[in-house]
Short mmCIF file of C-alpha atoms in Angstrom, two decimals:
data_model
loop_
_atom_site.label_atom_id
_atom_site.label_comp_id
_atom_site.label_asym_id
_atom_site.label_seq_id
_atom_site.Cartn_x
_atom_site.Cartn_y
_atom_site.Cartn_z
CA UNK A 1 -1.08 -17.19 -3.88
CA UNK A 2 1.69 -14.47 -4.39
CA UNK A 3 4.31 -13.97 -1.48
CA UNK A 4 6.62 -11.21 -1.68
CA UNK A 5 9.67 -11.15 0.42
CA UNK A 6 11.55 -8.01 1.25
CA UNK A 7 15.08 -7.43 2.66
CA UNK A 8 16.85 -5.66 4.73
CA UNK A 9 13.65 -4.71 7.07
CA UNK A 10 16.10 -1.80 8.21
CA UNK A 11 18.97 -0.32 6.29
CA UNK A 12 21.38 2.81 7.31
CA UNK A 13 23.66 4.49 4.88
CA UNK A 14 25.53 7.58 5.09
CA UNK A 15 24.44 10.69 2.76
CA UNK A 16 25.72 10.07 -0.39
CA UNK A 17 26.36 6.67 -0.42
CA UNK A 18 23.70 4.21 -2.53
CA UNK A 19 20.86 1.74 -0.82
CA UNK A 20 19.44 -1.03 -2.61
CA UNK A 21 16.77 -3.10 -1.34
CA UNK A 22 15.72 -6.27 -2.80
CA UNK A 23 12.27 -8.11 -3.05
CA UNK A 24 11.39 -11.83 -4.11
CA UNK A 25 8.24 -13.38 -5.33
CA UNK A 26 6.59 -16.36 -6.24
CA UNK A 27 4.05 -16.03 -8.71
CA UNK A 28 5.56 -16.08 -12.26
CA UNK A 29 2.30 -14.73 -13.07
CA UNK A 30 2.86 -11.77 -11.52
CA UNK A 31 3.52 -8.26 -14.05
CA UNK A 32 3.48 -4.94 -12.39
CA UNK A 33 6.26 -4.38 -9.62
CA UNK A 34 5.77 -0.72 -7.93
CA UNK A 35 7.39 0.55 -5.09
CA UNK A 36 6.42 2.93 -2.52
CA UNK A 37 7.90 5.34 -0.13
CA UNK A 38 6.33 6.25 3.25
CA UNK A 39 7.25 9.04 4.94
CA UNK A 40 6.31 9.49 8.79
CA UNK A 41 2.65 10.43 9.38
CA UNK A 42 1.88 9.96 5.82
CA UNK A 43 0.04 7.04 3.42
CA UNK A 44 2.47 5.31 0.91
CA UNK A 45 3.13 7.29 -1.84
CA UNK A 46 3.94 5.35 -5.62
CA UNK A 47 8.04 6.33 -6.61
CA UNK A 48 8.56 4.09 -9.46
CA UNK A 49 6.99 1.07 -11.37
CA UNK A 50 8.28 -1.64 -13.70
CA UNK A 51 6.34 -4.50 -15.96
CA UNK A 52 7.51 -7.60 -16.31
CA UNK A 53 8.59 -6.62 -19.76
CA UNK A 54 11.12 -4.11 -19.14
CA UNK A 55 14.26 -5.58 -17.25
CA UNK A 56 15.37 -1.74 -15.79
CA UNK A 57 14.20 1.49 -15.08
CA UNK A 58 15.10 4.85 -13.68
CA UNK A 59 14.23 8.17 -12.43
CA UNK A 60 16.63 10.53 -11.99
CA UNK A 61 18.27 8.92 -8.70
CA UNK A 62 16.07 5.95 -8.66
CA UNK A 63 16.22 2.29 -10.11
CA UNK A 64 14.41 -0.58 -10.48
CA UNK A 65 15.68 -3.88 -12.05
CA UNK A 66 13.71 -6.70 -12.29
CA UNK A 67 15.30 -10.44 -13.38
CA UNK A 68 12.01 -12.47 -13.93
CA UNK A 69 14.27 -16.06 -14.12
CA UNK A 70 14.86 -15.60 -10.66
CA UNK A 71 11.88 -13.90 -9.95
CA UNK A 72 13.29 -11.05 -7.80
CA UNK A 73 13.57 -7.45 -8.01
CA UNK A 74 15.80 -4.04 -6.50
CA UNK A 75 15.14 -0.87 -6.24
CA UNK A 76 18.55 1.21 -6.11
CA UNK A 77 19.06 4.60 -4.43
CA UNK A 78 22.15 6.34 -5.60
CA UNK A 79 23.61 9.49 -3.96
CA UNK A 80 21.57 9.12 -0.91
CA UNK A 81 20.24 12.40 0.98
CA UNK A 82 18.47 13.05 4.12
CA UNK A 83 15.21 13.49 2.96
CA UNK A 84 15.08 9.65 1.42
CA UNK A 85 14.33 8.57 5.34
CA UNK A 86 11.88 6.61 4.73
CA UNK A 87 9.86 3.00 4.93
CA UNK A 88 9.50 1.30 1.71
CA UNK A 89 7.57 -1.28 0.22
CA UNK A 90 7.74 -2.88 -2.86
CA UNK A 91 5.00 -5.20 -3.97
CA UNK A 92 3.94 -7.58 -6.94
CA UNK A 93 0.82 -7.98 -8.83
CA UNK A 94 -0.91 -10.24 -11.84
CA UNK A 95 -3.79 -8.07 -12.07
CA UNK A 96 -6.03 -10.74 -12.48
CA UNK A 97 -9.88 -9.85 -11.23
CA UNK A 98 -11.65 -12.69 -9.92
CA UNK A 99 -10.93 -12.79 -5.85
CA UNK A 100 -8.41 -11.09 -3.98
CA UNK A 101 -5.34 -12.96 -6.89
CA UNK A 102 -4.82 -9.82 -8.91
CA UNK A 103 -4.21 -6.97 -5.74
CA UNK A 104 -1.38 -6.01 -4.99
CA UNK A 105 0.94 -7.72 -2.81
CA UNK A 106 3.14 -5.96 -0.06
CA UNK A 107 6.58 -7.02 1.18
CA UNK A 108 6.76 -5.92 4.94
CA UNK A 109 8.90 -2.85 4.37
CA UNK A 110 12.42 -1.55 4.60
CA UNK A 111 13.21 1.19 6.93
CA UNK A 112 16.00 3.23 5.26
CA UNK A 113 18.06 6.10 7.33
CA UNK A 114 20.22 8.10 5.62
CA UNK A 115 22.67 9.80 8.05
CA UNK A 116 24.21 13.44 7.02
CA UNK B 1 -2.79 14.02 -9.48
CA UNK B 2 -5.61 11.58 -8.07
CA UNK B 3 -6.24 12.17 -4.52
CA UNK B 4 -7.68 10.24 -1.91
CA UNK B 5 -8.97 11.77 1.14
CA UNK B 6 -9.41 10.14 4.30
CA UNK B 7 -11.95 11.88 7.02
CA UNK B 8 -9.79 12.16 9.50
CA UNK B 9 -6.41 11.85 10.54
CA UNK B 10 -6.45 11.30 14.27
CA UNK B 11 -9.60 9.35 16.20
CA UNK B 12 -10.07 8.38 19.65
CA UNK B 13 -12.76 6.05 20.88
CA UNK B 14 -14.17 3.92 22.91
CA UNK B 15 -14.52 -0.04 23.11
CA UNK B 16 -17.87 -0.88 21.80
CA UNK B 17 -18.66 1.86 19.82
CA UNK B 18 -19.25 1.91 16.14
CA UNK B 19 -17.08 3.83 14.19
CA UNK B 20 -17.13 4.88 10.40
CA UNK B 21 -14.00 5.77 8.54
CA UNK B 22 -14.85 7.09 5.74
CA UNK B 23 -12.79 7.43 1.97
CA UNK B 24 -13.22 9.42 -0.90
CA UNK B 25 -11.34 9.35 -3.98
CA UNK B 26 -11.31 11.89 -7.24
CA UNK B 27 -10.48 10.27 -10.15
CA UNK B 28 -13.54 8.22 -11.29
CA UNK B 29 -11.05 4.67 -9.96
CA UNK B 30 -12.85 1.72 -10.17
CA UNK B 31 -10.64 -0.17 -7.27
CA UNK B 32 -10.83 0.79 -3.76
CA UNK B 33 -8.75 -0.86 -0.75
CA UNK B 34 -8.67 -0.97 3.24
CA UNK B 35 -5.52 -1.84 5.11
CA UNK B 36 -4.52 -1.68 8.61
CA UNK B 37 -0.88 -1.20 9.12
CA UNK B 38 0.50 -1.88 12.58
CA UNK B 39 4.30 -2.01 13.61
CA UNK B 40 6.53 -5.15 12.26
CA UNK B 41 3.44 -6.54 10.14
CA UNK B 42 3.48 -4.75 6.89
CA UNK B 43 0.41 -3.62 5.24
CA UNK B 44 -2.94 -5.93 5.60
CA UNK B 45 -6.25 -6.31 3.03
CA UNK B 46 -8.87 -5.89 5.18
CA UNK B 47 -11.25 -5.26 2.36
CA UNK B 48 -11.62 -4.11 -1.23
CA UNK B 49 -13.81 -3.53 -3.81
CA UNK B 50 -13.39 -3.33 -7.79
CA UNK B 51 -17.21 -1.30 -8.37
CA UNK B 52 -20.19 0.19 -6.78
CA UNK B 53 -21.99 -2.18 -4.01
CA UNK B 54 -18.91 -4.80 -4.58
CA UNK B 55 -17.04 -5.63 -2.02
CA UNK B 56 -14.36 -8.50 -0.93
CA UNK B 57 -13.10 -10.07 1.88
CA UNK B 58 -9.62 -9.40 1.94
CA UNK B 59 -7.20 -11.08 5.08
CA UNK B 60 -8.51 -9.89 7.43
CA UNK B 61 -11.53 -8.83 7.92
CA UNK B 62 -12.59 -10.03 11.01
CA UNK B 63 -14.82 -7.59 12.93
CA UNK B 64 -14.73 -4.84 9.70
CA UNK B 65 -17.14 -4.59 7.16
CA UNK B 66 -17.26 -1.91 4.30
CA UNK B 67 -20.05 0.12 2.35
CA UNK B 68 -19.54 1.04 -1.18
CA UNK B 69 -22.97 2.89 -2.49
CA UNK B 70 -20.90 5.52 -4.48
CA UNK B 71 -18.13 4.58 -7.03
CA UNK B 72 -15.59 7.80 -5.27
CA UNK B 73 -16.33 6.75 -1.98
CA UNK B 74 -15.37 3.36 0.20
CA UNK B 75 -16.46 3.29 4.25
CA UNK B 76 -15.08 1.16 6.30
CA UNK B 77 -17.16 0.24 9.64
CA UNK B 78 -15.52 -1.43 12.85
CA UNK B 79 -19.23 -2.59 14.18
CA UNK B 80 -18.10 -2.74 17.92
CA UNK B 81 -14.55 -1.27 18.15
CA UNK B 82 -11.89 -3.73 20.38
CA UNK B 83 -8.33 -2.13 21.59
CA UNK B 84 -6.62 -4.94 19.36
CA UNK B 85 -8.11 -2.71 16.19
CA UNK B 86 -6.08 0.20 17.93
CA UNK B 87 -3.38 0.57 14.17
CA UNK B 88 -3.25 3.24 11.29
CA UNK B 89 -5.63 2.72 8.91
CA UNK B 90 -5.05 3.40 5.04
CA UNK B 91 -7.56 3.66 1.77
CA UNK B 92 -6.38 3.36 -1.36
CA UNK B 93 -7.88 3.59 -4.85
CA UNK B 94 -6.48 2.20 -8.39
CA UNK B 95 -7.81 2.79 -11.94
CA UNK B 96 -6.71 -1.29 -12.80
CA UNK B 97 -5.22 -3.23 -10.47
CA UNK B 98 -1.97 -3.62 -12.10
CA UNK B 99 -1.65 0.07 -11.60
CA UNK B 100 -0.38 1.94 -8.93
CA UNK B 101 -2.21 2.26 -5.70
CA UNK B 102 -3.00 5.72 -4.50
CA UNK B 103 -2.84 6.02 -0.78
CA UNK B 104 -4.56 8.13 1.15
CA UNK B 105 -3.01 10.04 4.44
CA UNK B 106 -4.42 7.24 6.57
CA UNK B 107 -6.93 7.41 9.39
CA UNK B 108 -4.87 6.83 13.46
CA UNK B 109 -7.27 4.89 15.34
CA UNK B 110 -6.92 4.52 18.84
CA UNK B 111 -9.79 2.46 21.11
CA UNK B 112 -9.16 2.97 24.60
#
């Protein structure tokens, strides 16, 4: 089944600087990335999405690149502020029904301080 | 914006008892999810279900079982709670499953 591998598990940046945190899996199958940001006390919330057949995205300070050969994929924070504290999780999916093979799978998380 | 409410935010109780968390979600989602998310370990499948009365095993679901009678809503049941289950719990609902998850605010269970 699909394993998704996240790193750093904790990264600290100072305001203004950019964060990037990067995520492998294995299933080539595998065609929806999304990543979520959890705040503290509060459920994951979705930030930005990218199918397998679109190599980049972004959202106003947010990217997300994907490289399908080498089956990994980033999301990049530029100009850093406080309030992007946060865990986040990317996560991989085939959405294939049929078992549990289509949900979505989790890396572990990346705790991200941003320091004024 | 889809939302998915969970019961409560805070429960305390006691080893042994039975306790329902319970899920609702607004947007007609065919997809509903439990995980357990506990410190260092990411975010487990404890469940799921993809329609009304379905419902999966996910990886761990040891001592849980769910209750889907209504497409919007998705229970989750700890039939004799242990401290070990003592972790946040989250729901979450998606329209396909290559779609985003929406999370809910997540249930903090503590069995004393």
């Amino acid at each position: 089944g699909e394993n998704v591998e996240q790193h750093p598990s904790t990264l600290s940046v100072q305001e203004g600087d950019s964060a990037v945190i990067k995520c492998t899996y294995s299933d080539s199958a595998s065609n929806y990335f999304p990543w979520y940001k959890q705040e503290l006390g509060k459920g994951p919330q979705l930030i930005i999405d990218i199918r397998s057949n679109v190599g980049e995205k972004k959202d106003q300070r947010i990217a997300v690149t994907l490289n399908k050969t080498a089956k990994h994929f980033s999301l990049h924070i530029t100009e850093t502020q406080p309030e992007d504290s946060a865990v986040y999780f990317c996560a991989a999916s085939n959405g294939r029904y049929g078992g549990s093979q289509g949900n979505l799978i989790f890396g572990k998380g990346t705790k991200l301080s941003v320091k004024p | 914006d889809v939302k998915v409410t969970q019961s409560s935010r805070y429960l305390v109780k006691r080893t042994g008892e039975k306790v329902f968390l319970e899920c609702v979600q607004d947007m007609d989602h065919e997809n509903m999810f439990w995980y357990r998310q506990d410190p260092g370990l990411g975010l487990r499948l404890i469940y799921f279900s993809y329609d009304v009365k379905m419902k999966e095993k996910g990886d761990i679901p040891e001592g849980y079982s769910v209750s889907r009678e209504k497409k919007e809503r998705f229970s989750l049941i700890l039939e004799s709670a242990s401290t070990n289950q003592t972790s946040m719990y989250l729901c979450a609902s998606s329209f396909l499953l290559n779609y985003g998850y929406t999370f809910g605010s997540g249930t903090r269970l503590t069995v004393v």
